[in-house]
Short mmCIF file of C-alpha atoms and ligand atoms in Angstrom, two decimals:
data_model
loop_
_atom_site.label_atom_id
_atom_site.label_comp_id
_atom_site.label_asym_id
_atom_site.label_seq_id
_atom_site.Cartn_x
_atom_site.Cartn_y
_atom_site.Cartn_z
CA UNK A 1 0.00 0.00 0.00
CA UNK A 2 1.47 3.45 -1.17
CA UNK A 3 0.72 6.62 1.26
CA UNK A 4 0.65 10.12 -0.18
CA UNK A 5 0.19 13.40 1.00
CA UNK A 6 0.60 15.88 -1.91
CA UNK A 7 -1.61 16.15 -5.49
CA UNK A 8 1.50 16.05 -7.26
CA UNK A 9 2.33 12.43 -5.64
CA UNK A 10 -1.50 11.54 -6.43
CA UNK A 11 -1.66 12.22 -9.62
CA UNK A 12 1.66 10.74 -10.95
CA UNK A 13 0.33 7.77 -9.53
CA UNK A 14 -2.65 7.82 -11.35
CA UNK A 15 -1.10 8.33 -14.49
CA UNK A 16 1.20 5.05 -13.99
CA UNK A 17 -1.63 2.81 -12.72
CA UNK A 18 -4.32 2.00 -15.54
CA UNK A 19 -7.91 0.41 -14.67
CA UNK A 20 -10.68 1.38 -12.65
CA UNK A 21 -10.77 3.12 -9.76
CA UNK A 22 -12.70 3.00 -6.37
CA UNK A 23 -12.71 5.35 -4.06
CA UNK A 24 -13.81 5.91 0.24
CA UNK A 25 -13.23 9.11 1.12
CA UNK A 26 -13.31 8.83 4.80
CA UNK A 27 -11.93 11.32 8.14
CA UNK A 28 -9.69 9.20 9.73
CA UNK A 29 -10.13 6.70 13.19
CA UNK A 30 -11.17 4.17 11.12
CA UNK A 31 -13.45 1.00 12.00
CA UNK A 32 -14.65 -1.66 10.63
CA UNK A 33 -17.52 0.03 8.72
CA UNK A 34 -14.70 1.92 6.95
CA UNK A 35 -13.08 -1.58 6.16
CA UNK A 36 -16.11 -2.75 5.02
CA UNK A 37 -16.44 0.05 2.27
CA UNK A 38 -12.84 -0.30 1.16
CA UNK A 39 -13.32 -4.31 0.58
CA UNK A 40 -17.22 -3.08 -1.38
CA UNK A 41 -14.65 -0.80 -3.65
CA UNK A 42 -11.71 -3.47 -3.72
CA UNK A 43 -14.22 -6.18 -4.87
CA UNK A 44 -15.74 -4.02 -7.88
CA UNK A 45 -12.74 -1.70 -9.25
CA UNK A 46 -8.60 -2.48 -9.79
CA UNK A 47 -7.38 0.13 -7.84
CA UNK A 48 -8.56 0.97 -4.14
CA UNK A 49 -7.73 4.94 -2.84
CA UNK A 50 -8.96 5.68 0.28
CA UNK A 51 -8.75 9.47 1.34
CA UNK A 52 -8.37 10.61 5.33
CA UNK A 53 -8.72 14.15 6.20
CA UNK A 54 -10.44 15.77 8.36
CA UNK A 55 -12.98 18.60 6.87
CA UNK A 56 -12.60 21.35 8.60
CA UNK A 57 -15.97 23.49 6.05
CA UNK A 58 -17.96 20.50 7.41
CA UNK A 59 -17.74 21.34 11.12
CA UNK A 60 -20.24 23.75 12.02
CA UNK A 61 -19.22 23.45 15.62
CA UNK A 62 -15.16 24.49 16.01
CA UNK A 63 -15.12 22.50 19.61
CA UNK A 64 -16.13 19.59 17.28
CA UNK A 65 -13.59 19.82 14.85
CA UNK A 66 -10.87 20.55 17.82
CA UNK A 67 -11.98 17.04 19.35
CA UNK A 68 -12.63 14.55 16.79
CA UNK A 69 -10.34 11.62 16.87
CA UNK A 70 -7.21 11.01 14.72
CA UNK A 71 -5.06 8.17 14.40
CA UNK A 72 -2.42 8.55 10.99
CA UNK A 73 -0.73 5.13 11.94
CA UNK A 74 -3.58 3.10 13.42
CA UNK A 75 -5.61 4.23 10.19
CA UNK A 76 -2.52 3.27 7.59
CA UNK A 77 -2.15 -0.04 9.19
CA UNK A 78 -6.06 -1.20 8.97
CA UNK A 79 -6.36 -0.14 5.36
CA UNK A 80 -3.14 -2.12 4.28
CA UNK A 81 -4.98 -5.08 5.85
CA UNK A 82 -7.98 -4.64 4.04
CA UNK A 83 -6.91 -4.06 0.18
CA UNK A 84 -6.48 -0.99 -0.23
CA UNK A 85 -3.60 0.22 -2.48
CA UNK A 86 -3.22 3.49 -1.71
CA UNK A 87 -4.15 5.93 1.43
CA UNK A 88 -3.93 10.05 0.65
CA UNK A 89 -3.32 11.97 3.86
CA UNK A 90 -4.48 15.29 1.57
CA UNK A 91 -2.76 18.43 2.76
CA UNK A 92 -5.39 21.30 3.26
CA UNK A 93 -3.56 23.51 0.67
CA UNK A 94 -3.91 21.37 -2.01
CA UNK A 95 -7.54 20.92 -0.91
CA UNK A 96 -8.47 24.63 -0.02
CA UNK A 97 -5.79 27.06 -1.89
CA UNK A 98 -7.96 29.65 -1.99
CA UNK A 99 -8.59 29.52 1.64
CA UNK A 100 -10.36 27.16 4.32
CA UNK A 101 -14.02 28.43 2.90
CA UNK A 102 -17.14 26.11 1.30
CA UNK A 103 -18.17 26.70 -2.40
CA UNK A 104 -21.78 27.30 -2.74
CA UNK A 105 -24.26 24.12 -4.09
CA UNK A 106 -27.67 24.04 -4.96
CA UNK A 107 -28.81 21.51 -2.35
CA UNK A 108 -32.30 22.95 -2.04
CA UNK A 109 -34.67 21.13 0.69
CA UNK A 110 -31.67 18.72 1.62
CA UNK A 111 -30.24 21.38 3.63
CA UNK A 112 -33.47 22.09 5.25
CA UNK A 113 -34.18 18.66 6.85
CA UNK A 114 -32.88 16.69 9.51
CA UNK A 115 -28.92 16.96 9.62
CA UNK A 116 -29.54 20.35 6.99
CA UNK A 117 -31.80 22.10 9.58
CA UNK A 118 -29.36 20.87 12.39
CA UNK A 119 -25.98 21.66 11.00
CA UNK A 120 -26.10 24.73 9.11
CA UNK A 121 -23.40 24.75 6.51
CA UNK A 122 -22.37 21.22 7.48
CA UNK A 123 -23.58 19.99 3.68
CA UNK A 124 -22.08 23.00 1.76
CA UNK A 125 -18.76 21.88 2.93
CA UNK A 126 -19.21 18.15 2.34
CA UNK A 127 -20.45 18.91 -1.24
CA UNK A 128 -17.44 21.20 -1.21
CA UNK A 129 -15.02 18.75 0.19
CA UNK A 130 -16.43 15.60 -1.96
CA UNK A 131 -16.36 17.85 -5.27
CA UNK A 132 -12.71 18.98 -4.93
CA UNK A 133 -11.37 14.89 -3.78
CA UNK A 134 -13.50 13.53 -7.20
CA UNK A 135 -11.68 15.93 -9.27
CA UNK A 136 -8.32 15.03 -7.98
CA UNK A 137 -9.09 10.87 -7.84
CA UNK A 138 -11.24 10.77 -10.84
CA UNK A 139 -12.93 7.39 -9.76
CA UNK A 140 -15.16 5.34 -10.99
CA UNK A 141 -16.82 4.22 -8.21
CA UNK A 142 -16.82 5.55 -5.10
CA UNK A 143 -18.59 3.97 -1.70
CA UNK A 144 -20.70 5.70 0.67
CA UNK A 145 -22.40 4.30 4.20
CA UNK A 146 -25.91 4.01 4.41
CA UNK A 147 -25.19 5.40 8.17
CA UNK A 148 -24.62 8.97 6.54
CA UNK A 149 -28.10 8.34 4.36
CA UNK A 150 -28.64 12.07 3.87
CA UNK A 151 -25.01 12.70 3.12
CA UNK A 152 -25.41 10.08 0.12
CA UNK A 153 -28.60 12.63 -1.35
CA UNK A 154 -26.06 15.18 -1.22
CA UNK A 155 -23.08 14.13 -2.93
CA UNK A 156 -25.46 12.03 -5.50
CA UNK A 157 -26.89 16.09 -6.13
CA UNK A 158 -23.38 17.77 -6.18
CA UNK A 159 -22.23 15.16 -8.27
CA UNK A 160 -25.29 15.44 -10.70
CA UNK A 161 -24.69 19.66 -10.40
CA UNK A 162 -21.11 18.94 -10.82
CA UNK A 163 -21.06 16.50 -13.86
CA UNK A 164 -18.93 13.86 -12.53
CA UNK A 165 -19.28 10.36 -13.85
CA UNK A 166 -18.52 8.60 -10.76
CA UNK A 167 -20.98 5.36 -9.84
CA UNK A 168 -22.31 5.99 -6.36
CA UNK A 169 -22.36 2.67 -3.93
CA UNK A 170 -23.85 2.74 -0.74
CA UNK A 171 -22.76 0.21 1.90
CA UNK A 172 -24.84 -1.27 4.82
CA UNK A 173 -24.11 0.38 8.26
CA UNK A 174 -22.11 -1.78 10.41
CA UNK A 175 -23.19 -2.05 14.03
CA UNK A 176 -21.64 -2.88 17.34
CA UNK A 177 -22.91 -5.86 19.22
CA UNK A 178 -25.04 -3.81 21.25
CA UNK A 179 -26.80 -2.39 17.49
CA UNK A 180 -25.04 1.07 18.12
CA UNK A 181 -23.68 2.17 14.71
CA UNK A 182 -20.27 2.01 14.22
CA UNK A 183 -19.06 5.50 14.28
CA UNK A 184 -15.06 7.10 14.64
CA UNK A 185 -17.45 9.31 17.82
CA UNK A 186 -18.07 5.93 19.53
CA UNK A 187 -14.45 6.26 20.61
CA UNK A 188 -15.05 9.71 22.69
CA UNK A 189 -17.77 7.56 24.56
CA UNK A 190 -17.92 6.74 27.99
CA UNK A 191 -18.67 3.21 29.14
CA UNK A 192 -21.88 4.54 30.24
CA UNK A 193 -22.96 6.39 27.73
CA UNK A 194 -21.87 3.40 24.91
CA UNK A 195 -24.46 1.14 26.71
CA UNK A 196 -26.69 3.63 27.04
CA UNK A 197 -26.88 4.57 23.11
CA UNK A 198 -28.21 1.65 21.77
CA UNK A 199 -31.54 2.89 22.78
CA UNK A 200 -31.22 4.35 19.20
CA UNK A 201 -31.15 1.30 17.46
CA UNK A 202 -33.55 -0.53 20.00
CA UNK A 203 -35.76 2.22 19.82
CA UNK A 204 -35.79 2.16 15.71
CA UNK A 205 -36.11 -1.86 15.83
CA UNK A 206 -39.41 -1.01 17.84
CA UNK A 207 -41.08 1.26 15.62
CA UNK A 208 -40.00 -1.04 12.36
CA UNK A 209 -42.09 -3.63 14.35
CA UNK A 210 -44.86 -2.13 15.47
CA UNK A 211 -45.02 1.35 14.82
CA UNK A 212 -47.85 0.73 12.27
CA UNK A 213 -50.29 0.49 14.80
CA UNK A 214 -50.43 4.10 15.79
CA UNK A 215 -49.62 7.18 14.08
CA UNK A 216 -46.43 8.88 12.57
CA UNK A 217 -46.54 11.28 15.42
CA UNK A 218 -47.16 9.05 18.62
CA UNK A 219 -44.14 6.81 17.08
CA UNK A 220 -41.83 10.34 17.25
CA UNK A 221 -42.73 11.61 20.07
CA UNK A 222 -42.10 7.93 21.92
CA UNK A 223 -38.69 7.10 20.30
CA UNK A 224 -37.70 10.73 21.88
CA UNK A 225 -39.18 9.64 25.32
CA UNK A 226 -37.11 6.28 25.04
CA UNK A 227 -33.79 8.17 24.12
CA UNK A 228 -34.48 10.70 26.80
CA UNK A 229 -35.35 8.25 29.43
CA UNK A 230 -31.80 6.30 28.82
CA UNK A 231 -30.30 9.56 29.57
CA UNK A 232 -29.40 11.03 26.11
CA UNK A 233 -30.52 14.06 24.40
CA UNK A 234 -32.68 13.65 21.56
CA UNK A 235 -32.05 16.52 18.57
CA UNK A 236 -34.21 15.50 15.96
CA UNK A 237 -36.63 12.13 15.02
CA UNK A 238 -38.04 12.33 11.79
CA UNK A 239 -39.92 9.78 9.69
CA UNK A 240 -39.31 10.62 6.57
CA UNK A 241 -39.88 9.22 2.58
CA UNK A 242 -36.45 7.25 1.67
CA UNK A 243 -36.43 9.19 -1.47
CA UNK A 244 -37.62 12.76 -1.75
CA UNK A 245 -36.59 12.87 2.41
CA UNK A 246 -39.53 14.64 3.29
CA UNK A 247 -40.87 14.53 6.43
CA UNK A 248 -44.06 11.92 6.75
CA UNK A 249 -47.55 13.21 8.36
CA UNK A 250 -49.44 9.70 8.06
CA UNK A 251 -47.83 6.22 7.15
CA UNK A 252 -49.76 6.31 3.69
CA UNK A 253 -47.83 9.30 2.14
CA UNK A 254 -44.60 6.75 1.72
CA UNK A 255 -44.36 3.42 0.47
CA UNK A 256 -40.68 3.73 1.45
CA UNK A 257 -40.35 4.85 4.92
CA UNK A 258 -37.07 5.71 6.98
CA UNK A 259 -36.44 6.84 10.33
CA UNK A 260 -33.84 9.17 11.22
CA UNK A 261 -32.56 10.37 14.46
CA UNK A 262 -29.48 12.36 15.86
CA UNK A 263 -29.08 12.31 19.96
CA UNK A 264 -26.48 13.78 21.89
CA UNK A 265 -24.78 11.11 24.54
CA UNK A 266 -23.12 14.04 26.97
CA UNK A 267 -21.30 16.20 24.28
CA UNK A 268 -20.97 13.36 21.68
CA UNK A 269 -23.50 13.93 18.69
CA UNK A 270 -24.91 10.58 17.24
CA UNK A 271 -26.60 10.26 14.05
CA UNK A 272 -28.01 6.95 12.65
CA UNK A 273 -31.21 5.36 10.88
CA UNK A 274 -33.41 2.72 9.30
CA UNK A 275 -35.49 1.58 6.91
CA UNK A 276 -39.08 0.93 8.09
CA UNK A 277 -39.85 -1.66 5.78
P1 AMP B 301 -16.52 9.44 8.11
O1 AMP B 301 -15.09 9.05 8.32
O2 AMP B 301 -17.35 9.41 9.33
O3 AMP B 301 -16.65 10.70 7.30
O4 AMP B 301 -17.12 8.29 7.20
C1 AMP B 301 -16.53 7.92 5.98
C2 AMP B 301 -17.47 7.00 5.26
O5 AMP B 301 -17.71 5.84 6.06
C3 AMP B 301 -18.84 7.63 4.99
O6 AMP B 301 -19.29 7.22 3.70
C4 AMP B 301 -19.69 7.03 6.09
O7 AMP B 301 -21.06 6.97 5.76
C5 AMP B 301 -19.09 5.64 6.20
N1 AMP B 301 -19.41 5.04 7.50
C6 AMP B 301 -19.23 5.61 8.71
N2 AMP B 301 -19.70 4.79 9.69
C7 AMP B 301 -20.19 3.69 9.07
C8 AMP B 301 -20.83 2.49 9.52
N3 AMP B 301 -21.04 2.26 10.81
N4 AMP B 301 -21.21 1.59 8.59
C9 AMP B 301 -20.99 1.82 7.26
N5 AMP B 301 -20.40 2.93 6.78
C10 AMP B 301 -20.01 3.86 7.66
#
């Protein structure tokens, strides 16, 4: 596995290496749902590149940014052992020359829902970010988590906006034991507060069993009584369509339902979801 840190190295290497490429663009402390996406891209294209850096247009909270975990060898090590050929530690002046600043995208309601609403700017600068690593990799496919399911809308939109040929995967979330999605945050976790989160899943099991039976509204309003009762902080649950992401009012307006919810455990922000089908 090669590691490289400037565009210059990048693309030299691209121009030597011929076939398809796959590409997991990815912020570093990486688990196994990371693995898993690099072994999705290793088992469809000839060359695996796997990007680490840490966004800083995507942090709408600086204390956030300042915190969240990094790990250069740790990271290096796990993605020799699952295929991939080359890891690019991007430097932020190749990435932001002009200055650390998003571009502006057309992401219309998908910055108005759920992690949109939440985050402001948080999608302008993964659009940003996402744009700017396709035109330096070129790939031809690149894999996504289902875990980030808004995220995906996004950078399918910029990509559409931004005329890139790149196949979009999307790759199951991977879960603990306990059903807590995998997540780089797990890692800032106390004990406590890891046992304590898998209300999320739990809570999202329930209401793919039975939630039927009563309406969109009494199903929201108890998965935030369930997360608040473990002792987290729900931000937002929303049922919404899988597709168009807009927010459900009765089961009958989607054939495709999803749930989505971000929680705070202490300071630690959690975001995960599920289909309802
Ligand atoms: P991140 O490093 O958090 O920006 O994530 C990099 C990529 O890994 C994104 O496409 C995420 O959706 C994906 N990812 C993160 N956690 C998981 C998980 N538990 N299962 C599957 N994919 C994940």
């Amino acid at each position: 596995m090669q590691i490289i840190r400037s565009v210059a190295e990048l693309s030299s290497y691209l121009d030597q290496h011929k076939g398809t490429v796959g590409f997991v663009p990815t912020m570093g402390a990486l688990h196994d749902g990371h693995l898993q996406l690099v072994k999705q891209a290793k088992s469809l294209t000839d060359t695996v590149i796997v990007s680490v850096f840490v966004n800083p247009t995507q942090f709408n909270n600086p204390a956030d940014l300042e915190k969240y975990p990094r790990d250069e060898d740790g990271d290096s090590r796990k993605l020799e052992g699952a295929g991939c050929d080359v890891v690019w530690f991007p430097e932020v002046i190749d990435l932001y020359p002009g200055g650390v600043s998003s571009d502006v995208y057309d992401l219309a309601h998908l910055e108005r829902v759920m992690e949109g609403e939440f985050r402001p700017g948080h999608f302008q600068g993964v659009a940003t970010i996402v744009d700017r690593l396709f035109k330096f990799v070129r790939p031809d496919v690149a894999v996504f988590g289902e875990k980030d399911y808004q995220q995906v809308a996004v950078i399918r939109r910029m990509s559409h906006l931004s005329k890139h040929t790149v196949d979009i995967v999307v790759s199951p979330t991977r879960r603990e034991e306990s059903g807590l999605a995998m997540s780089s945050r797990n890692l800032l976790l106390s004990d406590s507060f890891k046992k304590a989160s898998s209300i999320i899943h739990i809570a999202m099991l329930e209401i793919r069993a039975s939630g039927r039976e009563r309406l969109v509204d009494e199903c929201v309003s108890e998965v935030k009584s369930r997360i608040a009762q473990a002792g987290l902080v729900p931000e937002y649950v929303v049922i919404a369509d899988e597709d168009s992401l807009e927010p459900l009012e009765n089961w009958g307006d989607s054939k495709a339902p999803r749930i989505f919810i971000a929680a705070y455990a202490g300071d630690v922000r959690l975001i995960d979801n599920l289909s309802l089908n």
